[in-house]
């Protein structure tokens, strides 16, 4: 499917997965971070944030579980990003902890 706006299409980067090159780096005492291997021009879609779509309530339950366990497999960093509230007033988030891509390391 091609966008009718042609080369002006804002979704072209996402549809064709044309992401900027990155590398995950160790930041010492602050965990991991993400570095771009070249300059990224302003107003550029550089990377897609992906993960598990869930309600904010389910994400809060997951965080409570994380906070009460000593299991290192569960007790990892938090990578939740708010999306929106839909017409039913449900708040949705993306949790990238288990199913995320490199964008979860942007900070």
CSV table of N, CA and C in Angstrom, one decimal:
chain,number,residue,atom,x,y,z
A,1,UNK,N,0.8,-1.2,0.0
A,1,UNK,CA,0.0,0.0,0.0
A,1,UNK,C,0.9,1.2,0.0
A,2,UNK,N,0.6,2.2,-0.9
A,2,UNK,CA,1.4,3.4,-1.0
A,2,UNK,C,0.6,4.6,-0.5
A,3,UNK,N,1.2,5.5,0.2
A,3,UNK,CA,0.5,6.7,0.7
A,3,UNK,C,0.3,7.6,-0.5
A,4,UNK,N,-0.8,8.2,-0.5
A,4,UNK,CA,-1.1,9.1,-1.6
A,4,UNK,C,-0.3,10.4,-1.6
A,5,UNK,N,0.3,10.7,-0.5
A,5,UNK,CA,1.1,11.9,-0.4
A,5,UNK,C,2.6,11.7,-0.9
A,6,UNK,N,2.9,10.5,-1.3
A,6,UNK,CA,4.2,10.2,-1.9
A,6,UNK,C,5.3,10.4,-1.0
A,7,UNK,N,6.4,11.1,-1.4
A,7,UNK,CA,7.6,11.3,-0.6
A,7,UNK,C,7.4,12.1,0.6
A,8,UNK,N,6.2,12.8,0.7
A,8,UNK,CA,5.9,13.7,1.9
A,8,UNK,C,5.3,12.9,3.0
A,9,UNK,N,5.1,11.6,2.8
A,9,UNK,CA,4.4,10.7,3.8
A,9,UNK,C,5.2,10.6,5.0
A,10,UNK,N,4.5,10.9,6.2
A,10,UNK,CA,5.2,10.9,7.5
A,10,UNK,C,5.3,9.4,8.0
A,11,UNK,N,4.5,8.5,7.4
A,11,UNK,CA,4.5,7.1,7.9
A,11,UNK,C,5.5,6.2,7.1
A,12,UNK,N,6.1,6.8,6.1
A,12,UNK,CA,7.1,6.0,5.3
A,12,UNK,C,8.2,5.3,6.1
A,13,UNK,N,8.7,6.1,7.1
A,13,UNK,CA,9.8,5.5,7.9
A,13,UNK,C,9.3,4.4,8.7
A,14,UNK,N,8.1,4.5,9.3
A,14,UNK,CA,7.6,3.4,10.1
A,14,UNK,C,7.2,2.2,9.2
A,15,UNK,N,6.5,2.4,8.1
A,15,UNK,CA,6.0,1.3,7.3
A,15,UNK,C,7.2,0.5,6.7
A,16,UNK,N,8.3,1.2,6.4
A,16,UNK,CA,9.5,0.5,5.8
A,16,UNK,C,10.6,0.3,6.8
A,17,UNK,N,10.3,0.5,8.1
A,17,UNK,CA,11.3,0.3,9.2
A,17,UNK,C,12.7,0.9,8.8
A,18,UNK,N,12.6,2.1,8.5
A,18,UNK,CA,13.9,2.9,8.1
A,18,UNK,C,14.4,3.6,9.3
A,19,UNK,N,15.0,2.9,10.3
A,19,UNK,CA,15.4,3.4,11.5
A,19,UNK,C,16.8,3.9,11.5
A,20,UNK,N,17.2,4.8,12.3
A,20,UNK,CA,18.6,5.3,12.4
A,20,UNK,C,19.4,4.2,13.1
A,21,UNK,N,20.6,4.1,12.8
A,21,UNK,CA,21.5,3.1,13.4
A,21,UNK,C,21.8,3.5,14.8
A,22,UNK,N,21.7,2.5,15.7
A,22,UNK,CA,22.0,2.7,17.1
A,22,UNK,C,22.8,1.6,17.7
A,23,UNK,N,23.3,1.9,18.9
A,23,UNK,CA,24.0,0.8,19.7
A,23,UNK,C,23.6,1.0,21.2
A,24,UNK,N,23.4,-0.1,21.8
A,24,UNK,CA,23.1,-0.1,23.3
A,24,UNK,C,24.4,0.0,24.0
A,25,UNK,N,24.5,1.0,24.9
A,25,UNK,CA,25.8,1.2,25.6
A,25,UNK,C,25.6,1.0,27.1
A,26,UNK,N,26.7,0.6,27.8
A,26,UNK,CA,26.7,0.6,29.2
A,26,UNK,C,27.1,1.9,29.7
A,27,UNK,N,26.3,2.5,30.7
A,27,UNK,CA,26.6,3.8,31.2
A,27,UNK,C,27.2,3.8,32.6
A,28,UNK,N,27.7,2.6,33.0
A,28,UNK,CA,28.3,2.5,34.3
A,28,UNK,C,27.2,2.4,35.4
A,29,UNK,N,27.1,3.3,36.3
A,29,UNK,CA,26.2,3.2,37.4
A,29,UNK,C,24.8,3.5,37.1
A,30,UNK,N,24.5,3.9,35.8
A,30,UNK,CA,23.1,4.2,35.4
A,30,UNK,C,22.5,3.2,34.5
A,31,UNK,N,23.1,2.0,34.4
A,31,UNK,CA,22.5,1.0,33.5
A,31,UNK,C,22.9,1.1,32.1
A,32,UNK,N,21.9,0.8,31.2
A,32,UNK,CA,22.1,0.9,29.8
A,32,UNK,C,21.5,2.1,29.2
A,33,UNK,N,22.0,2.6,28.1
A,33,UNK,CA,21.5,3.7,27.3
A,33,UNK,C,21.6,3.4,25.9
A,34,UNK,N,21.1,4.3,25.1
A,34,UNK,CA,21.1,4.1,23.6
A,34,UNK,C,21.8,5.3,23.0
A,35,UNK,N,22.7,4.9,22.1
A,35,UNK,CA,23.5,6.0,21.3
A,35,UNK,C,23.2,5.8,19.9
A,36,UNK,N,23.0,6.9,19.2
A,36,UNK,CA,22.9,6.9,17.7
A,36,UNK,C,24.3,6.9,17.1
A,37,UNK,N,24.6,6.2,16.1
A,37,UNK,CA,25.9,6.1,15.5
A,37,UNK,C,26.2,7.3,14.6
A,38,UNK,N,25.2,8.1,14.3
A,38,UNK,CA,25.4,9.3,13.5
A,38,UNK,C,24.4,10.3,13.9
A,39,UNK,N,24.7,11.6,13.6
A,39,UNK,CA,23.7,12.7,14.0
A,39,UNK,C,22.4,12.4,13.4
A,40,UNK,N,21.3,12.8,14.2
A,40,UNK,CA,19.9,12.6,13.7
A,40,UNK,C,19.4,14.0,13.6
A,41,UNK,N,18.9,14.4,12.4
A,41,UNK,CA,18.4,15.7,12.2
A,41,UNK,C,17.1,15.9,13.0
A,42,UNK,N,16.9,17.2,13.4
A,42,UNK,CA,15.7,17.6,14.1
A,42,UNK,C,14.4,17.1,13.4
A,43,UNK,N,13.4,16.8,14.1
A,43,UNK,CA,12.1,16.4,13.6
A,43,UNK,C,12.1,15.1,12.7
A,44,UNK,N,13.1,14.2,13.0
A,44,UNK,CA,13.2,13.0,12.3
A,44,UNK,C,12.6,11.8,13.2
A,45,UNK,N,11.9,10.9,12.6
A,45,UNK,CA,11.4,9.7,13.3
A,45,UNK,C,12.6,8.8,13.3
A,46,UNK,N,13.2,8.6,14.4
A,46,UNK,CA,14.5,7.9,14.5
A,46,UNK,C,14.4,6.4,14.8
A,47,UNK,N,13.3,6.1,15.6
A,47,UNK,CA,13.2,4.8,16.1
A,47,UNK,C,11.7,4.5,16.6
A,48,UNK,N,11.3,3.3,16.5
A,48,UNK,CA,9.9,3.0,17.0
A,48,UNK,C,9.9,2.4,18.4
A,49,UNK,N,9.1,2.9,19.3
A,49,UNK,CA,9.0,2.3,20.6
A,49,UNK,C,8.0,1.2,20.5
A,50,UNK,N,8.4,0.0,20.8
A,50,UNK,CA,7.5,-1.2,20.7
A,50,UNK,C,7.5,-1.9,22.0
A,51,UNK,N,6.4,-2.7,22.3
A,51,UNK,CA,6.3,-3.5,23.5
A,51,UNK,C,4.9,-4.1,23.6
A,52,UNK,N,4.6,-4.5,24.8
A,52,UNK,CA,3.3,-5.1,25.0
A,52,UNK,C,2.3,-4.1,25.3
A,53,UNK,N,1.2,-4.1,24.6
A,53,UNK,CA,0.1,-3.1,24.8
A,53,UNK,C,-0.8,-3.6,26.0
A,54,UNK,N,-1.0,-2.8,27.0
A,54,UNK,CA,-1.8,-3.2,28.1
A,54,UNK,C,-2.4,-1.9,28.7
A,55,UNK,N,-3.4,-2.2,29.6
A,55,UNK,CA,-4.1,-1.0,30.3
A,55,UNK,C,-3.1,-0.5,31.3
A,56,UNK,N,-3.3,0.7,31.7
A,56,UNK,CA,-2.4,1.3,32.8
A,56,UNK,C,-2.6,0.5,34.1
A,57,UNK,N,-3.8,0.0,34.3
A,57,UNK,CA,-4.1,-0.7,35.5
A,57,UNK,C,-3.3,-2.0,35.6
A,58,UNK,N,-3.2,-2.7,34.4
A,58,UNK,CA,-2.4,-3.9,34.3
A,58,UNK,C,-0.9,-3.6,34.5
A,59,UNK,N,-0.5,-2.5,34.0
A,59,UNK,CA,0.9,-2.1,34.2
A,59,UNK,C,1.2,-1.8,35.6
A,60,UNK,N,0.3,-1.2,36.3
A,60,UNK,CA,0.4,-0.9,37.7
A,60,UNK,C,0.5,-2.2,38.6
A,61,UNK,N,-0.3,-3.2,38.2
A,61,UNK,CA,-0.2,-4.5,38.9
A,61,UNK,C,1.1,-5.1,38.7
A,62,UNK,N,1.7,-5.0,37.4
A,62,UNK,CA,3.0,-5.6,37.1
A,62,UNK,C,4.1,-4.9,37.9
A,63,UNK,N,3.9,-3.6,38.1
A,63,UNK,CA,4.9,-2.8,38.9
A,63,UNK,C,4.9,-3.2,40.3
A,64,UNK,N,3.7,-3.4,40.9
A,64,UNK,CA,3.6,-3.9,42.3
A,64,UNK,C,4.2,-5.2,42.5
A,65,UNK,N,4.0,-6.1,41.5
A,65,UNK,CA,4.7,-7.4,41.5
A,65,UNK,C,6.2,-7.3,41.5
A,66,UNK,N,6.7,-6.4,40.7
A,66,UNK,CA,8.1,-6.2,40.6
A,66,UNK,C,8.7,-5.6,41.9
A,67,UNK,N,7.9,-4.7,42.5
A,67,UNK,CA,8.4,-4.1,43.7
A,67,UNK,C,8.4,-5.0,44.9
A,68,UNK,N,7.6,-6.1,44.9
A,68,UNK,CA,7.5,-7.0,46.0
A,68,UNK,C,8.3,-8.3,45.9
A,69,UNK,N,9.1,-8.5,44.8
A,69,UNK,CA,9.8,-9.7,44.6
A,69,UNK,C,11.3,-9.5,44.7
A,70,UNK,N,12.0,-10.5,45.0
A,70,UNK,CA,13.5,-10.4,45.0
A,70,UNK,C,14.0,-11.2,43.8
A,71,UNK,N,13.2,-11.8,43.0
A,71,UNK,CA,13.6,-12.5,41.8
A,71,UNK,C,14.2,-11.6,40.7
A,72,UNK,N,15.4,-11.7,40.4
A,72,UNK,CA,16.1,-10.8,39.5
A,72,UNK,C,15.5,-10.9,38.1
A,73,UNK,N,14.9,-12.0,37.7
A,73,UNK,CA,14.3,-12.1,36.4
A,73,UNK,C,13.1,-11.2,36.3
A,74,UNK,N,12.4,-10.9,37.4
A,74,UNK,CA,11.2,-10.1,37.4
A,74,UNK,C,11.6,-8.6,37.8
A,75,UNK,N,12.6,-8.5,38.6
A,75,UNK,CA,13.0,-7.2,39.1
A,75,UNK,C,14.0,-6.5,38.2
A,76,UNK,N,13.5,-6.1,37.1
A,76,UNK,CA,14.4,-5.4,36.1
A,76,UNK,C,13.9,-4.0,35.9
A,77,UNK,N,14.5,-3.3,35.0
A,77,UNK,CA,14.1,-1.9,34.7
A,77,UNK,C,12.7,-1.8,34.2
A,78,UNK,N,12.1,-0.6,34.4
A,78,UNK,CA,10.7,-0.3,33.9
A,78,UNK,C,10.8,0.4,32.6
A,79,UNK,N,10.0,0.0,31.7
A,79,UNK,CA,10.0,0.6,30.3
A,79,UNK,C,8.6,0.9,29.9
A,80,UNK,N,7.8,1.5,30.7
A,80,UNK,CA,6.4,1.8,30.4
A,80,UNK,C,6.2,3.2,29.8
A,81,UNK,N,5.5,3.3,28.7
A,81,UNK,CA,5.3,4.5,28.0
A,81,UNK,C,3.8,4.7,27.8
A,82,UNK,N,3.2,5.8,28.3
A,82,UNK,CA,1.8,6.1,28.2
A,82,UNK,C,1.5,6.4,26.8
A,83,UNK,N,0.3,5.9,26.3
A,83,UNK,CA,-0.1,6.1,25.0
A,83,UNK,C,-1.3,7.2,25.0
A,84,UNK,N,-2.4,6.7,25.4
A,84,UNK,CA,-3.6,7.6,25.3
A,84,UNK,C,-4.7,7.0,26.1
A,85,UNK,N,-5.8,7.8,26.3
A,85,UNK,CA,-7.0,7.3,26.9
A,85,UNK,C,-8.0,7.2,25.7
A,86,UNK,N,-8.7,6.0,25.6
A,86,UNK,CA,-9.6,5.8,24.5
A,86,UNK,C,-11.0,6.3,24.9
A,87,UNK,N,-12.0,6.1,24.0
A,87,UNK,CA,-13.3,6.6,24.2
A,87,UNK,C,-14.0,6.0,25.4
A,88,UNK,N,-13.6,4.9,25.9
A,88,UNK,CA,-14.1,4.3,27.1
A,88,UNK,C,-13.4,4.8,28.4
A,89,UNK,N,-12.5,5.7,28.2
A,89,UNK,CA,-11.7,6.3,29.3
A,89,UNK,C,-10.7,5.3,29.9
A,90,UNK,N,-10.3,4.3,29.1
A,90,UNK,CA,-9.3,3.4,29.5
A,90,UNK,C,-8.0,3.9,29.1
A,91,UNK,N,-7.0,4.0,30.0
A,91,UNK,CA,-5.7,4.5,29.7
A,91,UNK,C,-4.8,3.3,29.2
A,92,UNK,N,-4.1,3.5,28.1
A,92,UNK,CA,-3.3,2.4,27.5
A,92,UNK,C,-1.9,2.8,27.6
A,93,UNK,N,-1.0,1.8,27.8
A,93,UNK,CA,0.4,2.0,27.9
A,93,UNK,C,1.1,0.9,27.0
A,94,UNK,N,2.4,1.1,26.7
A,94,UNK,CA,3.2,0.1,26.1
A,94,UNK,C,4.3,-0.2,27.1
A,95,UNK,N,4.4,-1.5,27.5
A,95,UNK,CA,5.4,-2.0,28.4
A,95,UNK,C,6.5,-2.7,27.6
A,96,UNK,N,7.7,-2.2,27.5
A,96,UNK,CA,8.7,-2.7,26.7
A,96,UNK,C,9.7,-3.7,27.4
A,97,UNK,N,9.4,-3.9,28.7
A,97,UNK,CA,10.3,-4.7,29.5
A,97,UNK,C,10.5,-6.1,28.9
A,98,UNK,N,9.5,-6.8,28.5
A,98,UNK,CA,9.6,-8.2,28.1
A,98,UNK,C,9.6,-8.3,26.5
A,99,UNK,N,9.0,-7.4,25.8
A,99,UNK,CA,8.9,-7.5,24.4
A,99,UNK,C,9.4,-6.3,23.6
A,100,UNK,N,10.2,-5.5,24.3
A,100,UNK,CA,10.6,-4.2,23.7
A,100,UNK,C,11.8,-4.3,22.7
A,101,UNK,N,12.0,-3.2,22.0
A,101,UNK,CA,13.1,-3.0,21.2
A,101,UNK,C,14.1,-2.1,21.8
A,102,UNK,N,15.1,-1.6,21.0
A,102,UNK,CA,16.1,-0.8,21.5
A,102,UNK,C,15.7,0.5,22.0
A,103,UNK,N,14.6,1.0,21.6
A,103,UNK,CA,14.1,2.4,22.0
A,103,UNK,C,13.9,2.4,23.5
A,104,UNK,N,13.7,1.3,24.2
A,104,UNK,CA,13.5,1.3,25.6
A,104,UNK,C,14.7,1.8,26.4
A,105,UNK,N,15.8,1.9,25.7
A,105,UNK,CA,17.0,2.4,26.4
A,105,UNK,C,17.3,3.9,26.2
A,106,UNK,N,16.4,4.5,25.5
A,106,UNK,CA,16.5,6.0,25.4
A,106,UNK,C,16.2,6.6,26.7
A,107,UNK,N,17.0,7.5,27.2
A,107,UNK,CA,16.7,8.2,28.4
A,107,UNK,C,17.2,9.6,28.3
